[in-house]
């Protein structure tokens, strides 16, 4: 039975109707015909649900930046006075959601914390990544990240949305672990993230399962960093919600798959995280990609650092770095298995994390490389797009507002000059990015 069908009791239906009435009427009242309404016309619409695209679609966006109607041109009426934007020949898909991002402050850069976080979120947005779930702050940026999260409900945005877990939950004892979660819950974080690295320094099972238990008591979902199958299975056994990295040591088992499906556990492969561990053993060809160069204002410092021949040689001679090559192959194999089995996959990259060993995870560019690798792993372009939009929104429980092009959702959109269903690399053919119904880079009109 699906979650939706379980909820459709008589009481549930009445509540749903009430919620629908309450949420629909204010936007209707504030946006009479033509007032701030935008109609995007003539484009192919990939709505993020996995359904076949609408050719010659129309999307009507209300004055509050939400989608009012979507469908084939002949079935959607454009309100009189609406601003029409002709997008014939283009493809519109939901903005990308990065379910495993980091929006952290790099101390070696001198700008104030807030300015830098905004700059990073702007870069994500320019690349069409309109929402990010930050699975781990640093002490320098934890509170500013939460502030930015709070501000984004208040008005037009010229940057990507951010949702954040604050600092990772930790503890030496179950009691400390619970206190760590309580502190984060008091800060009103969106998610709880913790680590099981598979090393002797790990928290005990009792301690990390106290994190899951306490988080659930506070109504928060839990995300875990893992590498090994046994740790993924152990976390799922204890009620974990989202696996935030690939299983990279061996094939996933039928038991893990069955347990993930039974408990609705989502999976974020973060393939480019693994790529970044070894790819700078030489100068990667993508440094010359004009699409990469678009982000150079943010990327330059790290490009210089990873281009240092001494660092390149170190990566070539580092046993751990080289061991990630087969681990990435294993990750790709497991992704295909889990996707075929119907597990919810969410796109995520682990981009934007600080630390000298984490260089070269390009916020904005790597999300597109991630999509490319998901297709290389054997997912179809449509499955990959869903994982980066509607699937990511479901995995992160942001699907009330985000992830699909459907009436009532926020109009966070990626307009492309070419069809990503024929080649996933066409997500890089960006025509424009829309956040909350406003075109990025356009002057504020509301
Ligand atoms: Zn991470």
Coordinates of C-alpha atoms and ligand atoms in Angstrom, one line a residue:
X1 CA 0.0 0.0 0.0
X2 CA 1.4 3.4 -0.8
X3 CA 1.7 6.2 1.6
X4 CA -0.9 8.2 -0.3
X5 CA -3.5 5.5 -0.2
X6 CA -2.9 4.9 3.5
X7 CA -3.7 8.5 4.1
X8 CA -6.9 8.6 2.2
X9 CA -9.2 7.9 5.0
X10 CA -12.4 9.9 5.3
X11 CA -10.9 12.2 7.9
X12 CA -7.8 12.5 5.8
X13 CA -9.8 13.5 2.8
X14 CA -11.7 16.2 4.7
X15 CA -8.4 17.5 6.0
X16 CA -6.9 17.4 2.6
X17 CA -9.8 19.3 1.2
X18 CA -9.5 21.9 3.9
X19 CA -5.7 22.3 3.3
X20 CA -6.3 22.6 -0.4
X21 CA -8.9 25.3 0.1
X22 CA -6.8 27.2 2.5
X23 CA -3.6 27.1 0.4
X24 CA -5.4 27.8 -2.9
X25 CA -7.6 30.7 -2.0
X26 CA -5.0 33.2 -0.8
X27 CA -2.9 32.9 -3.9
X28 CA -6.1 33.2 -6.0
X29 CA -7.1 36.3 -4.1
X30 CA -3.7 37.9 -4.4
X31 CA -3.3 37.1 -8.1
X32 CA -6.4 38.1 -10.1
X33 CA -6.1 37.4 -13.9
X34 CA -3.1 39.0 -15.3
X35 CA -1.6 40.3 -12.1
X36 CA 1.9 39.0 -12.1
X37 CA 0.9 35.9 -13.9
X38 CA 3.5 34.5 -16.3
X39 CA 2.7 31.9 -19.0
X40 CA 5.6 29.9 -20.5
X41 CA 4.4 28.5 -23.8
X42 CA 5.4 26.2 -26.6
X43 CA 8.0 24.2 -24.8
X44 CA 8.5 20.5 -24.2
X45 CA 7.7 19.9 -20.5
X46 CA 9.4 17.1 -18.5
X47 CA 7.5 17.4 -15.3
X48 CA 9.8 15.4 -13.0
X49 CA 7.3 12.6 -12.2
X50 CA 8.6 10.2 -14.8
X51 CA 5.6 10.6 -17.1
X52 CA 6.2 11.1 -20.8
X53 CA 6.9 14.7 -21.7
X54 CA 4.2 17.1 -22.8
X55 CA 5.1 18.5 -26.2
X56 CA 3.9 22.1 -26.9
X57 CA 3.2 22.6 -23.2
X58 CA 2.0 25.6 -21.3
X59 CA 2.9 26.4 -17.7
X60 CA 1.0 29.2 -16.0
X61 CA 2.8 30.7 -12.9
X62 CA 0.8 32.8 -10.5
X63 CA 1.8 36.0 -8.8
X64 CA 3.2 34.1 -5.8
X65 CA 5.7 32.2 -7.9
X66 CA 3.7 28.9 -7.8
X67 CA 2.5 26.9 -10.7
X68 CA -1.2 27.5 -11.3
X69 CA -1.6 25.1 -14.3
X70 CA 0.4 22.9 -16.6
X71 CA -0.6 20.9 -19.7
X72 CA -0.7 20.7 -23.4
X73 CA -1.4 24.2 -25.0
X74 CA -4.9 23.2 -26.0
X75 CA -5.9 22.2 -22.4
X76 CA -4.5 25.2 -20.4
X77 CA -6.1 28.6 -20.6
X78 CA -3.7 31.5 -20.3
X79 CA -5.4 34.2 -18.1
X80 CA -6.0 37.5 -19.9
X81 CA -3.2 40.0 -19.2
X82 CA -0.7 37.3 -18.4
X83 CA 2.9 37.9 -19.5
X84 CA 3.6 35.3 -22.2
X85 CA 7.1 33.9 -22.7
X86 CA 7.5 32.0 -25.9
X87 CA 9.8 29.0 -25.4
X88 CA 9.1 27.2 -28.6
X89 CA 11.8 24.6 -29.3
X90 CA 13.0 24.6 -25.6
X91 CA 12.6 21.9 -23.0
X92 CA 11.4 22.9 -19.5
X93 CA 12.2 20.6 -16.5
X94 CA 12.1 21.2 -12.8
X95 CA 15.2 22.8 -11.3
X96 CA 17.8 20.3 -10.1
X97 CA 17.7 19.3 -6.5
X98 CA 21.0 18.3 -4.9
X99 CA 20.0 16.0 -2.1
X100 CA 23.6 15.8 -0.7
X101 CA 25.2 19.2 -0.9
X102 CA 27.3 21.2 1.5
X103 CA 27.1 25.0 1.7
X104 CA 30.1 25.7 3.9
X105 CA 32.4 28.5 4.5
X106 CA 36.0 28.2 3.2
X107 CA 38.1 30.0 5.7
X108 CA 41.0 30.5 3.3
X109 CA 38.8 32.8 1.3
X110 CA 38.5 36.2 3.0
X111 CA 34.9 37.2 2.3
X112 CA 32.3 37.4 5.2
X113 CA 30.5 34.1 5.9
X114 CA 27.1 35.2 4.6
X115 CA 28.5 36.7 1.4
X116 CA 30.4 33.5 0.6
X117 CA 27.4 31.2 1.3
X118 CA 25.2 33.4 -1.0
X119 CA 27.9 33.4 -3.7
X120 CA 27.9 29.6 -3.5
X121 CA 24.2 29.3 -3.7
X122 CA 24.1 31.7 -6.6
X123 CA 26.6 29.5 -8.5
X124 CA 24.4 26.5 -7.9
X125 CA 21.4 28.5 -9.2
X126 CA 23.3 29.6 -12.3
X127 CA 23.9 26.0 -13.1
X128 CA 20.2 25.2 -12.7
X129 CA 20.6 23.6 -9.2
X130 CA 17.7 25.4 -7.6
X131 CA 17.7 23.6 -4.2
X132 CA 20.3 22.0 -2.0
X133 CA 20.2 19.9 1.1
X134 CA 23.3 20.6 3.0
X135 CA 24.3 17.5 4.9
X136 CA 26.7 19.1 7.2
X137 CA 27.8 22.6 8.2
X138 CA 31.0 23.8 9.9
X139 CA 30.8 25.8 13.1
X140 CA 31.6 28.9 11.1
X141 CA 28.5 28.6 8.9
X142 CA 25.9 26.6 10.8
X143 CA 23.8 29.5 11.9
X144 CA 24.1 31.5 8.7
X145 CA 23.0 28.5 6.7
X146 CA 19.9 28.3 8.9
X147 CA 19.2 32.0 8.5
X148 CA 19.4 31.8 4.7
X149 CA 17.0 28.8 4.8
X150 CA 14.6 30.9 6.9
X151 CA 14.8 33.9 4.5
X152 CA 14.0 32.0 1.4
X153 CA 10.3 31.7 2.2
X154 CA 10.0 35.5 2.3
X155 CA 10.4 36.6 -1.3
X156 CA 12.0 36.5 -4.6
X157 CA 15.3 34.6 -4.7
X158 CA 18.4 35.2 -6.8
X159 CA 20.1 32.1 -5.4
X160 CA 19.4 28.5 -4.9
X161 CA 17.3 27.4 -1.9
X162 CA 19.1 25.7 0.9
X163 CA 17.9 23.2 3.5
X164 CA 20.4 22.2 6.2
X165 CA 21.3 19.6 8.7
X166 CA 23.6 21.9 10.7
X167 CA 26.6 20.2 12.2
X168 CA 26.6 16.4 11.9
X169 CA 25.2 14.6 14.9
X170 CA 27.8 12.9 17.1
X171 CA 28.3 11.6 20.6
X172 CA 30.7 9.4 22.6
X173 CA 27.7 7.8 24.4
X174 CA 24.0 7.4 23.4
X175 CA 23.1 10.1 25.9
X176 CA 25.6 12.6 24.2
X177 CA 24.2 11.6 20.8
X178 CA 20.7 12.4 21.9
X179 CA 21.8 15.8 23.3
X180 CA 23.5 16.5 20.0
X181 CA 20.3 15.8 18.1
X182 CA 18.3 17.9 20.6
X183 CA 20.6 20.8 20.1
X184 CA 20.1 20.5 16.3
X185 CA 16.3 20.1 16.6
X186 CA 16.2 23.3 18.8
X187 CA 18.0 25.1 16.0
X188 CA 15.3 23.8 13.6
X189 CA 17.5 22.0 11.2
X190 CA 15.8 20.2 8.3
X191 CA 17.6 16.8 8.6
X192 CA 20.0 14.9 10.8
X193 CA 23.2 13.5 9.3
X194 CA 25.7 11.2 10.9
X195 CA 28.7 9.0 9.9
X196 CA 29.4 5.3 10.0
X197 CA 32.8 5.2 8.3
X198 CA 33.6 1.6 9.0
X199 CA 36.7 2.6 11.0
X200 CA 37.6 2.0 14.7
X201 CA 36.8 5.6 15.4
X202 CA 33.1 5.1 14.6
X203 CA 30.4 5.6 17.2
X204 CA 29.1 2.4 18.7
X205 CA 25.9 1.0 17.2
X206 CA 24.1 1.9 20.4
X207 CA 25.3 5.5 20.0
X208 CA 24.4 6.1 16.4
X209 CA 21.1 4.3 16.7
X210 CA 20.3 6.7 19.6
X211 CA 20.7 9.5 16.9
X212 CA 18.1 7.8 14.7
X213 CA 15.7 7.3 17.6
X214 CA 16.1 10.8 19.0
X215 CA 15.8 12.4 15.5
X216 CA 12.6 10.5 14.9
X217 CA 11.2 11.6 18.2
X218 CA 11.8 15.2 17.0
X219 CA 10.2 14.5 13.6
X220 CA 13.5 14.7 11.7
X221 CA 14.7 12.3 9.1
X222 CA 18.2 10.7 9.3
X223 CA 20.9 10.5 6.6
X224 CA 24.0 8.4 7.0
X225 CA 27.4 8.5 5.5
X226 CA 28.5 4.9 4.7
X227 CA 31.0 3.0 2.5
X228 CA 30.4 -0.6 3.4
X229 CA 27.4 -2.8 2.8
X230 CA 27.3 -4.0 6.4
X231 CA 27.0 -0.5 7.7
X232 CA 24.3 0.4 5.2
X233 CA 22.4 -2.7 6.3
X234 CA 22.9 -2.0 10.0
X235 CA 21.6 1.5 9.6
X236 CA 18.6 0.4 7.7
X237 CA 17.9 -2.2 10.4
X238 CA 17.8 0.6 12.9
X239 CA 15.3 2.7 11.0
X240 CA 17.5 5.0 8.9
X241 CA 15.7 7.1 6.3
X242 CA 18.3 8.0 3.6
X243 CA 21.7 6.4 2.6
X244 CA 23.8 9.4 1.6
X245 CA 26.6 7.7 -0.3
X246 CA 27.0 4.6 -2.4
X247 CA 27.7 1.1 -1.1
X248 CA 31.1 0.7 -2.5
X249 CA 32.7 -2.5 -1.2
X250 CA 30.5 -5.2 -2.8
X251 CA 27.2 -5.9 -4.5
X252 CA 24.1 -4.8 -2.6
X253 CA 22.2 -7.8 -1.4
X254 CA 18.5 -8.8 -2.1
X255 CA 18.0 -8.3 1.7
X256 CA 19.2 -4.7 1.7
X257 CA 17.1 -4.0 -1.4
X258 CA 14.0 -5.6 0.2
X259 CA 14.5 -3.8 3.5
X260 CA 15.1 -0.4 1.8
X261 CA 11.9 -0.8 -0.2
X262 CA 9.9 -2.0 2.8
X263 CA 11.0 1.0 4.8
X264 CA 11.0 3.5 2.0
X265 CA 14.7 4.2 2.4
X266 CA 16.1 6.5 -0.3
X267 CA 19.6 6.3 -1.8
X268 CA 22.0 9.1 -2.9
X269 CA 24.8 7.7 -5.0
X270 CA 27.2 10.8 -4.9
X271 CA 29.3 9.3 -7.7
X272 CA 31.2 12.5 -8.4
X273 CA 32.4 12.6 -4.8
X274 CA 34.4 9.4 -5.6
X275 CA 35.5 10.8 -9.0
X276 CA 37.0 13.8 -7.2
X277 CA 39.2 11.6 -5.0
X278 CA 41.3 10.3 -8.0
X279 CA 40.5 12.4 -11.0
X280 CA 43.1 15.1 -10.2
X281 CA 46.0 12.7 -10.5
X282 CA 46.4 14.6 -13.8
X283 CA 44.7 17.6 -15.3
X284 CA 41.2 16.6 -16.2
X285 CA 40.0 17.5 -19.6
X286 CA 36.8 19.2 -18.2
X287 CA 38.9 22.1 -17.0
X288 CA 38.7 23.3 -20.6
X289 CA 35.0 22.7 -20.9
X290 CA 33.3 26.1 -21.5
X291 CA 30.4 25.0 -19.2
X292 CA 33.0 24.4 -16.4
X293 CA 34.6 27.7 -17.1
X294 CA 31.3 29.5 -16.4
X295 CA 31.9 28.8 -12.7
X296 CA 35.6 29.8 -12.7
X297 CA 35.0 32.9 -10.5
X298 CA 34.2 30.4 -7.7
X299 CA 36.3 27.5 -8.9
X300 CA 39.7 29.2 -9.6
X301 CA 41.4 28.8 -6.3
X302 CA 40.7 25.1 -6.2
X303 CA 41.6 24.6 -9.9
X304 CA 45.0 26.1 -9.0
X305 CA 45.4 23.8 -5.9
X306 CA 44.5 20.6 -7.7
X307 CA 46.6 21.5 -10.7
X308 CA 49.8 21.5 -8.6
X309 CA 52.0 18.7 -10.0
X310 CA 53.2 17.7 -6.5
X311 CA 49.6 17.2 -5.5
X312 CA 48.8 15.3 -8.7
X313 CA 51.8 13.0 -8.0
X314 CA 50.6 12.4 -4.4
X315 CA 47.2 11.3 -5.7
X316 CA 48.8 8.9 -8.2
X317 CA 50.8 7.3 -5.4
X318 CA 48.1 7.3 -2.8
X319 CA 46.8 3.8 -2.2
X320 CA 43.5 5.0 -0.8
X321 CA 42.8 7.4 -3.6
X322 CA 43.6 4.7 -6.2
X323 CA 41.3 2.3 -4.3
X324 CA 38.4 4.6 -5.1
X325 CA 38.6 3.7 -8.8
X326 CA 37.2 0.2 -8.4
X327 CA 34.9 1.5 -5.6
X328 CA 33.3 3.9 -8.1
X329 CA 32.8 1.1 -10.5
X330 CA 31.1 -0.9 -7.7
X331 CA 29.0 2.2 -6.8
X332 CA 27.8 2.5 -10.4
X333 CA 26.9 -1.2 -10.5
X334 CA 25.0 -1.0 -7.3
X335 CA 23.2 2.2 -8.5
X336 CA 21.9 0.3 -11.5
X337 CA 20.7 -2.6 -9.3
X338 CA 18.9 -0.4 -6.8
X339 CA 17.3 1.7 -9.5
X340 CA 16.1 -1.3 -11.4
X341 CA 14.7 -2.7 -8.1
X342 CA 12.6 0.5 -7.7
X343 CA 14.4 2.0 -4.7
X344 CA 14.0 5.8 -4.6
X345 CA 17.2 7.4 -6.0
X346 CA 18.1 11.0 -5.3
X347 CA 20.8 12.9 -7.1
X348 CA 23.5 14.2 -4.8
X349 CA 27.1 15.1 -5.1
X350 CA 28.7 16.0 -1.8
X351 CA 29.9 19.2 -3.5
X352 CA 31.0 22.2 -1.5
X353 CA 32.6 20.5 1.4
X354 CA 35.7 22.1 2.9
X355 CA 39.0 20.4 3.7
X356 CA 42.2 19.9 1.8
X357 CA 41.4 16.3 1.0
X358 CA 38.0 17.3 -0.5
X359 CA 39.1 19.7 -3.2
X360 CA 37.6 19.8 -6.6
X361 CA 33.9 19.2 -6.0
X362 CA 32.5 22.0 -8.1
X363 CA 29.2 23.4 -6.9
X364 CA 27.0 23.6 -10.0
X365 CA 29.2 21.9 -12.5
X366 CA 29.5 18.6 -10.7
X367 CA 25.7 18.1 -10.5
X368 CA 25.7 17.8 -14.3
X369 CA 28.6 15.4 -14.2
X370 CA 26.7 13.4 -11.6
X371 CA 23.8 13.1 -14.0
X372 CA 26.2 12.0 -16.7
X373 CA 27.6 9.3 -14.4
X374 CA 24.2 8.1 -13.4
X375 CA 23.4 7.5 -17.1
X376 CA 26.8 5.8 -17.5
X377 CA 25.8 3.5 -14.7
X378 CA 22.8 2.4 -16.7
X379 CA 19.9 4.6 -15.6
X380 CA 17.9 6.1 -18.4
X381 CA 17.9 9.9 -18.9
X382 CA 14.3 10.0 -17.7
X383 CA 15.1 8.0 -14.5
X384 CA 18.1 10.2 -13.9
X385 CA 16.1 13.4 -14.3
X386 CA 13.4 12.1 -11.9
X387 CA 16.2 11.3 -9.4
X388 CA 17.4 14.9 -9.7
X389 CA 13.9 16.4 -9.4
X390 CA 10.7 14.6 -8.2
X391 CA 12.7 11.7 -6.7
X392 CA 15.1 13.9 -4.8
X393 CA 12.1 16.0 -3.5
X394 CA 10.4 12.8 -2.2
X395 CA 13.7 11.5 -0.7
X396 CA 14.2 14.8 1.2
X397 CA 10.5 15.4 1.9
X398 CA 10.5 18.6 0.0
X399 CA 7.9 17.4 -2.4
X400 CA 5.1 19.6 -1.1
X401 CA 6.8 22.5 -2.7
X402 CA 9.5 21.3 -5.0
X403 CA 10.6 18.7 -7.5
X404 CA 7.8 18.5 -10.1
X405 CA 6.0 20.8 -12.5
X406 CA 2.5 20.4 -11.1
X407 CA -0.1 22.8 -10.0
X408 CA 0.6 24.2 -6.5
X409 CA 4.4 23.6 -6.6
X410 CA 6.9 26.4 -6.6
X411 CA 8.0 27.4 -10.1
X412 CA 11.6 26.4 -9.9
X413 CA 12.5 25.6 -13.5
X414 CA 15.3 24.8 -15.7
X415 CA 14.8 25.8 -19.4
X416 CA 17.1 24.0 -21.8
X417 CA 17.9 24.6 -25.5
X418 CA 18.1 20.9 -26.2
X419 CA 16.3 17.8 -25.0
X420 CA 18.0 15.9 -22.1
X421 CA 16.0 12.8 -22.8
X422 CA 18.0 12.2 -26.0
X423 CA 21.3 13.1 -24.3
X424 CA 21.6 13.8 -20.6
X425 CA 24.5 16.2 -21.3
X426 CA 21.8 18.5 -22.7
X427 CA 21.1 19.6 -19.1
X428 CA 24.1 21.8 -19.8
X429 CA 22.4 23.6 -22.6
X430 CA 20.8 26.1 -20.2
X431 CA 18.6 28.8 -21.6
X432 CA 17.4 30.2 -18.3
X433 CA 16.8 29.3 -14.7
X434 CA 13.6 30.2 -12.8
X435 CA 13.3 30.3 -9.1
X436 CA 9.9 30.9 -7.5
X437 CA 8.5 32.0 -10.9
X438 CA 11.2 34.6 -11.5
X439 CA 13.9 34.3 -14.1
X440 CA 17.3 34.3 -12.6
X441 CA 19.1 37.5 -13.5
X442 CA 15.9 39.3 -14.3
X443 CA 15.2 42.5 -12.4
X444 CA 13.0 42.1 -9.4
X445 CA 9.4 42.9 -10.3
X446 CA 7.7 41.3 -7.4
Ligands
LIG1 ZN1 28.8 15.1 2.5

